[in-house]
Amino acid sequence: MKKQDNKHEKAENKNYKLFGLSQDEYKEIGKLLKHEPDDFELGIFSAMWSEHCSYKSSKVYLQTLPSKGDKVLIGPGENAGVVDFGDGDVLVFKMESHNHPSFIEPFQGSATGVGGIMRDIFTMGARPLANLNSLRFGSHLHPKTPYYLSEVVKGVGFYGNCMGVPTVGGEVVFDECYNDNILVNAFTIGIAKQDRIFLSSKCEVENIVIYVGSATGMDGIHGATMASEEFDSKNNKKRSTVQVGDPFTEKLLLEACIEAMDRKLIVSIQDMGAAGLTSSSFEMADKSGHGMTIDLDAIPLRTSGMAPVEIMLSESQERMLLSCRGENLDALSSVFDKWGLSCVKVGEVIDEKNIKFYYKSKLYKIFDVDTVVNGPVYERPKRKPDYLKKILPIKINNYEIPKNINDIAARLIMHPNIASKRPVFTQYDYTIGTNTIVPPGFSAAVLRIKNEGNGNRLTKGFLLDINGNSKYTYLDPYIGSALAVIECARNISACGGTPVAITDCLNFASPEDPETMWQFSEAVKGIKEAAIKLKTPVISGNVSFYNETVRKEGGNAVASKIYPTPVIGMVGFIEDIDRVVTPYFKDDGDEIFLLGRLKGDLGGSLYMEYFHKDFRQKPMDIDLDYEVNLHNCLRSMINGGYIKSAVDISEGGIFTALTESSITNPDKTLGFVVEYEDKEMRLDAFLFAELEQAFVLTLNNKAKPKEFFEKASFYDIPIKMIGVVKEGVIKINSAIELKSDKIKKEYYSVIKNILSK
Amino acid sequence: MNNNRIKAGITVFPGSNCDFDVYYVLNDIFGLNTSYIWHKDKINDMRSYDFIVIPGGFSYGDYLRSGALAARGLIMESLKDYAANGGIILGICNGFQILLEAGLLAGAMLTNNSLRFECKDVYLNVLKDDTPFTCDIKKGSILRMPIAHHDGNYFAAHDIIQDFNKNDNIIFKYCDSAGEPTEDSNPNGSLLNIAGIIGENFNIMGLMPHPERSSEKLMGSEDGGYIFKSIIKYIKGK
Amino acid sequence: MSYEGEKMIKKAFVKVMLKEEVLDSQGKAVLSVLKSSGYNNVKDVRIGKYIELTIDLDILNKSAEGKTYTMEEEIEEISGKILSNPLIEEFNIEIKNKK
Amino acid sequence: MSYEGEKMIKKAFVKVMLKEEVLDSQGKAVLSVLKSSGYNNVKDVRIGKYIELTIDLDILNKSAEGKTYTMEEEIEEISGKILSNPLIEEFNIEIKNKK
Ligand SMILES: Nc1ncnc2c1ncn2[C@@H]1O[C@H](COP(=O)(O)OP(=O)(O)O)[C@@H](O)[C@H]1O
Ligand SMILES: [Mg+2]
């Protein structure tokens, strides 16, 4: 009996579940290998076929995104996307999620997330110039939120600050839907010379394969499969997979890699991210069209006695795989030696499409590269979620206009999603690099670049912004995700920049749920439409599925799912950084103008959620053609030199836009007096509607030149004077009257209070 | 003397990361003859440098204590020798921490009292203008510069502070925009609001704020530039 | 045990170290400096935290459920929940009379 | 003492604490967390470092002046010169055979 059992065990390696594979996938692997896979083979396949590495559920949708444009040099498919910045310069950028590791261990998880995305950038030969991040936590009232917020922010700062890369922007959002699944998305942009971009695909037969950086340890094993699995909060076993980051080593790795690249010692290079040595070696082989040998005995180990499968799956940080010409090995070693890093030959590029692993001096395993790399692709079933049947356009007359609208307005500014994130970003070094022209805390970040050693100053600069709006995406995935793209563009246009390209992080629940899959497909459609209209191709990105947790509630297992959360990172250019416009009011007495049109639709707004406790309404459609025209109009005004301040209308409505413009002035405590009459629109709708296609402006020129108004009429965009900047008071009609200094104080203290809990 | 005749050195430790920024200011903005000094390089004659900057960053990851490991590096022997011969050394942020750990300046750095990294603009009151680092600034001036550090909480025992007072070693104090060294204007809990000190021979200065990040109008303040201008003026006048 | 006025005061010492398998980047950096300073016989360095708690035994402690703790149980709980991160660290407790 | 192959390996443990008169803000912060978590009998917290050095006794060490150290002298020197900052910290050494 017993013997038979054993035999059965052998015939089906039950570990496939542990490795996160489905039974069908397991069977498919057996078929491809023509034998039952052992743990090493299971490890390799499960990593490469994981959602994280293979994009098996999302590929068919991602392919529909626009990825070409005159400025795009390299689109999706490489470690990061590349755009042409002129004069031989290119900008390289990408965003990546590190949600699950950050939920397990928020400090290390967020730190290694930042470390990982920077490696993606410098792998391509680009020196990182700036980081941004998008963070989402549970309700600010949830007892664990202060802990997550505090640790994640420390982790992000710990890594970026030590690397010497400024963190210049991002977003922090609180919502109940993230109580059991926080989101940490990290973005990095770097600069390189166009003729000096490094790719993993360039290695040639007879090149040698080199391992550089930290030694391999037991950390993060199963990370790739973990990231692709629904989280079981009770499963402590997975907790041993925390990756620990060492930004000091990564700083050395950055300098060593750039030095080796400058000296032309590297042919091809790939960072070890998710699934470590496995994905880096197979990707390098696949993209180059060759194969390689890997000598597992040569891999530097931190922990003795690691099994081959553990070596292959380890997600130890700060490591790179590269190839070089044999004659350059010594020179390469001396560069890494200078920086105190190990640099070891671990194999050779070979003229066959296989990877041959050697272990204990013997040939251990051979894998056909195509078989491993071309994993399954699914077009999973999708279905419009039931809850959407009840999401209808708002019937505003069902809700009364609150009597205490003055208090409500004051409290809205103190909502943690609106209040200043200063206590977060002062923990990030945002001034290092001396390129940050507009620091975090305003709208888009603006950076210059230097023309080192050439005396004359360059005038060009670039702008960065990151945005997601999951509540609207939940209410309408198409509109919500289009809005994320549009909001980035608004911020960039308001500063005087021109949007150029985007990267995305698509954070969703399980793709095995048809309703999630439907949300995903709609969200991709929304990004696509907006990106096409705004001429911002998607040049890189990342998908994070399975952001859901099974929680026990009164004996029942309840799935806690995040709202669908597409996050967009956008890059824009500006020709002359001296023309950059900041969003805040500058001087008492300046007239305030509204450029654009107001609709007053409150559906899904923060005001509805916070005060009427009911936000489940369909968000208003956004007219993309109008939007593009509006931005062109604003840009032409900025280029004409007319604009002193410009800001878009978003969360919290025009009330928030005006108030923030007043209280974020770094040197003064300004306010405003606004009079606005519109018989068609209720006061609360005017104040708090969020999906407005309009900007709030002040002008440089007191004389209000005719040419300025001609611009508006040329683009056929309405412009209207609505008030004046005034020191000390925040006043709208007879309904709102607040003191600027008090509001300002509260606006800056809300997040500090959460952090100090 | 032309600026390009002035020779400036910038030390580079593993983990230094403000080295490029200082280089840009000295080389590109002030036009000095600037070079990096790698921490392992044998420097035959450090005395050929008119001055040396130890820039900010996270030398050796700032592990153990900020600046501690760099202060034990081999290059410190040459630097001590350079200092003993009157060489001018400016330590910025991590460079200040290294100078303290190396014993070239008195005192020690503790973690910010917020226990957090603090990046923001601060105001500094200039207490001395008869030094190589401040000779182009008037005593009592208020400078605006950014800080960015985790361990900038200056501490020294009572007797050291007494010596400081006697010898006039405190050169910058954190203050409010009116020049008052208030508690609110102290970003890290530093004793007596100390932001920068100068050694007994007035040739070594350390400060936590970053003058190199405030040497261009584009960066929002040019006040830090006056420290470099002072050094240049002093060297030219020698 | 020692008494301070009427009070019974003890000290607990908690050592928190990274688990063996976790990368100790601090220890690694210190080791490299020791070596370059000529201390070649140092083979490994690991850095952890040392935490001294001063405890007043006179104040009874109750857990959330109302049960009374022993001091040992309390320090164990504090060490595991607050002083260390069980994912990457392990701890070790020593209790002494106040010196 | 223990032997590893032919080698004689010892471990030294160095505790580094802030001096009494230096404000330990980290300890203070932990104390306030403990108090707010209901551990009211904790009266004080101080946080230091715990450093484990693994030493190979077979490798002789010479000081700069050429004199040979004992291991105790060497650890003392390392602790005073590198592991601690005498202006703010004090240290304490314990030597054990390798376990
Ligand atoms: N949502 C997306 N939109 C566009 N491109 C994407 C998206 N998700 C992933 N990509 C692209 O797919 C490629 C593989 O991504 P990923 O596996 O995350 O990279 P890495 O191997 O560096 O971790 C990258 O080039 C990435 O830019
Ligand atoms: Mg990559």
Short mmCIF file of C-alpha atoms in Angstrom, two decimals, chain A residues 55-236:
data_model
loop_
_atom_site.label_atom_id
_atom_site.label_comp_id
_atom_site.label_asym_id
_atom_site.label_seq_id
_atom_site.Cartn_x
_atom_site.Cartn_y
_atom_site.Cartn_z
CA TYR A 55 1.05 38.95 -17.92
CA LYS A 56 -1.06 35.98 -18.89
CA SER A 57 -4.42 37.54 -18.01
CA SER A 58 -3.68 41.08 -19.12
CA LYS A 59 -1.60 40.69 -22.29
CA VAL A 60 -4.51 40.66 -24.71
CA TYR A 61 -5.71 43.98 -23.32
CA LEU A 62 -2.36 45.68 -22.93
CA GLN A 63 -1.67 45.07 -26.60
CA THR A 64 -4.50 47.44 -27.46
CA LEU A 65 -2.86 50.43 -25.79
CA PRO A 66 -1.26 53.05 -28.04
CA SER A 67 2.51 52.77 -27.74
CA LYS A 68 3.88 54.73 -30.68
CA GLY A 69 4.51 58.42 -31.21
CA ASP A 70 7.12 60.79 -32.65
CA LYS A 71 8.85 61.04 -29.31
CA VAL A 72 8.74 57.33 -28.44
CA LEU A 73 12.04 55.55 -28.98
CA ILE A 74 11.33 52.38 -27.03
CA GLY A 75 7.86 51.28 -25.98
CA PRO A 76 6.67 48.45 -23.74
CA GLY A 77 8.68 45.24 -23.68
CA GLU A 78 11.97 46.47 -22.26
CA ASN A 79 12.83 47.26 -18.65
CA ALA A 80 11.44 50.75 -19.16
CA GLY A 81 10.15 52.96 -21.94
CA VAL A 82 12.27 55.63 -23.63
CA VAL A 83 11.30 59.02 -25.08
CA ASP A 84 13.37 61.46 -27.10
CA PHE A 85 14.20 64.61 -25.11
CA GLY A 86 16.14 66.34 -27.87
CA ASP A 87 19.86 67.14 -28.27
CA GLY A 88 20.72 63.43 -28.07
CA ASP A 89 19.15 63.07 -24.63
CA VAL A 90 16.51 60.49 -23.82
CA LEU A 91 14.30 60.07 -20.78
CA VAL A 92 13.68 56.56 -19.52
CA PHE A 93 10.77 55.85 -17.19
CA LYS A 94 8.52 53.27 -15.70
CA MET A 95 6.22 52.64 -12.78
CA GLU A 96 5.95 49.41 -10.83
CA SER A 97 3.85 48.05 -8.00
CA HIS A 98 5.09 46.51 -4.77
CA ASN A 99 1.75 46.02 -3.09
CA HIS A 100 1.90 42.61 -1.50
CA PRO A 101 5.39 42.89 -0.04
CA SER A 102 4.46 46.29 1.38
CA PHE A 103 1.39 44.90 3.06
CA ILE A 104 3.42 42.12 4.68
CA GLU A 105 6.31 44.35 5.77
CA PRO A 106 5.62 47.98 4.92
CA PHE A 107 9.10 49.38 5.51
CA GLN A 108 11.09 46.77 3.60
CA GLY A 109 8.33 46.25 1.05
CA SER A 110 8.16 49.88 0.02
CA ALA A 111 11.93 50.32 0.22
CA THR A 112 12.61 47.39 -2.09
CA GLY A 113 9.85 48.59 -4.39
CA VAL A 114 11.70 51.86 -4.85
CA GLY A 115 15.00 50.00 -5.20
CA GLY A 116 13.56 47.71 -7.83
CA ILE A 117 12.18 50.41 -10.09
CA MET A 118 15.44 52.37 -9.95
CA ARG A 119 17.30 49.24 -11.10
CA ASP A 120 14.93 48.96 -14.04
CA ILE A 121 15.99 52.47 -15.03
CA PHE A 122 19.73 52.25 -14.60
CA THR A 123 19.80 48.82 -16.21
CA MET A 124 19.07 50.72 -19.40
CA GLY A 125 22.07 52.97 -18.94
CA ALA A 126 20.09 55.88 -17.56
CA ARG A 127 21.02 57.75 -14.41
CA PRO A 128 17.88 58.09 -12.27
CA LEU A 129 16.82 61.75 -12.00
CA ALA A 130 13.67 61.54 -9.94
CA ASN A 131 11.28 59.22 -8.13
CA LEU A 132 7.55 59.53 -7.60
CA ASN A 133 5.22 57.25 -5.75
CA SER A 134 1.55 56.51 -5.45
CA LEU A 135 0.44 55.20 -2.07
CA ARG A 136 -2.96 53.94 -0.99
CA PHE A 137 -3.94 53.04 2.53
CA GLY A 138 -7.10 52.00 4.34
CA SER A 139 -9.41 54.51 5.99
CA HIS A 140 -7.52 57.08 8.01
CA LEU A 141 -9.65 55.93 10.93
CA HIS A 142 -8.53 52.30 10.62
CA PRO A 143 -6.24 51.48 13.56
CA LYS A 144 -3.44 50.14 11.38
CA THR A 145 -3.38 53.00 8.88
CA PRO A 146 -0.96 55.23 10.83
CA TYR A 147 1.45 52.30 11.08
CA TYR A 148 1.31 51.52 7.37
CA LEU A 149 1.55 55.15 6.36
CA SER A 150 4.45 55.83 8.66
CA GLU A 151 6.44 52.72 7.71
CA VAL A 152 5.81 52.93 3.97
CA VAL A 153 6.90 56.55 3.89
CA LYS A 154 10.01 55.75 5.90
CA GLY A 155 10.83 52.89 3.55
CA VAL A 156 10.40 55.01 0.43
CA GLY A 157 12.57 57.74 1.93
CA PHE A 158 15.19 55.34 3.26
CA TYR A 159 15.89 53.96 -0.18
CA GLY A 160 15.53 57.01 -2.37
CA ASN A 161 17.37 59.36 -0.02
CA CYS A 162 20.35 57.07 0.33
CA MET A 163 20.52 56.61 -3.44
CA GLY A 164 20.64 60.35 -3.86
CA VAL A 165 17.62 60.38 -6.16
CA PRO A 166 15.10 63.09 -5.28
CA THR A 167 11.52 62.02 -4.64
CA VAL A 168 9.63 64.87 -6.22
CA GLY A 169 6.00 63.87 -6.20
CA GLY A 170 3.28 61.33 -5.81
CA GLU A 171 -0.06 60.80 -4.21
CA VAL A 172 -1.39 59.50 -0.92
CA VAL A 173 -4.97 58.28 -0.78
CA PHE A 174 -7.01 56.83 2.07
CA ASP A 175 -10.02 54.62 1.46
CA GLU A 176 -11.63 51.74 3.27
CA CYS A 177 -11.21 49.54 0.23
CA TYR A 178 -7.48 49.36 0.99
CA ASN A 179 -7.89 48.35 4.63
CA ASP A 180 -6.59 44.87 3.88
CA ASN A 181 -4.55 45.59 0.77
CA ILE A 182 -2.42 48.70 0.70
CA LEU A 183 -0.97 49.81 -2.63
CA VAL A 184 2.57 51.01 -3.18
CA ASN A 185 3.40 52.03 -6.75
CA ALA A 186 6.82 53.50 -7.48
CA PHE A 187 7.92 55.51 -10.50
CA THR A 188 11.43 56.42 -11.60
CA ILE A 189 12.66 58.53 -14.49
CA GLY A 190 16.26 58.63 -15.65
CA ILE A 191 18.30 60.27 -18.36
CA ALA A 192 20.65 58.72 -20.89
CA LYS A 193 22.26 59.51 -24.21
CA GLN A 194 20.31 58.20 -27.15
CA ASP A 195 23.32 56.36 -28.55
CA ARG A 196 24.02 54.71 -25.24
CA ILE A 197 20.89 52.80 -24.22
CA PHE A 198 21.49 49.32 -22.84
CA LEU A 199 19.18 46.41 -23.54
CA SER A 200 18.96 42.86 -22.33
CA SER A 201 18.67 41.67 -25.93
CA LYS A 202 22.12 42.54 -27.18
CA CYS A 203 24.24 39.64 -25.97
CA GLU A 204 26.05 37.56 -28.53
CA VAL A 205 27.26 34.00 -28.71
CA GLU A 206 30.48 33.51 -26.77
CA ASN A 207 29.87 36.50 -24.54
CA ILE A 208 30.31 35.53 -20.97
CA VAL A 209 27.51 35.84 -18.44
CA ILE A 210 28.33 37.79 -15.30
CA TYR A 211 26.61 38.10 -11.96
CA VAL A 212 27.20 41.36 -10.07
CA GLY A 213 26.00 42.83 -6.81
CA SER A 214 24.87 41.33 -3.52
CA ALA A 215 25.10 37.63 -2.75
CA THR A 216 22.00 35.49 -3.10
CA GLY A 217 20.13 34.64 0.07
CA MET A 218 16.84 33.08 1.07
CA ASP A 219 14.88 36.31 0.84
CA GLY A 220 11.86 36.71 -1.29
CA ILE A 221 11.67 33.13 -2.44
CA HIS A 222 8.24 32.64 -3.98
CA GLY A 223 7.93 36.39 -4.25
CA ALA A 224 6.82 36.19 -7.84
CA THR A 225 4.24 33.55 -7.14
CA MET A 226 3.19 35.27 -3.95
CA ALA A 227 2.47 38.48 -5.79
CA SER A 228 0.17 36.56 -8.05
CA GLU A 229 -1.86 34.84 -5.41
CA GLU A 230 -4.75 35.96 -3.33
CA PHE A 231 -3.54 36.76 0.08
CA ASP A 232 -4.48 34.62 2.97
CA SER A 233 -4.02 36.75 6.04
CA LYS A 234 -3.63 33.63 8.15
CA ASN A 235 -0.93 32.12 6.08
CA ASN A 236 2.14 32.96 8.05
#
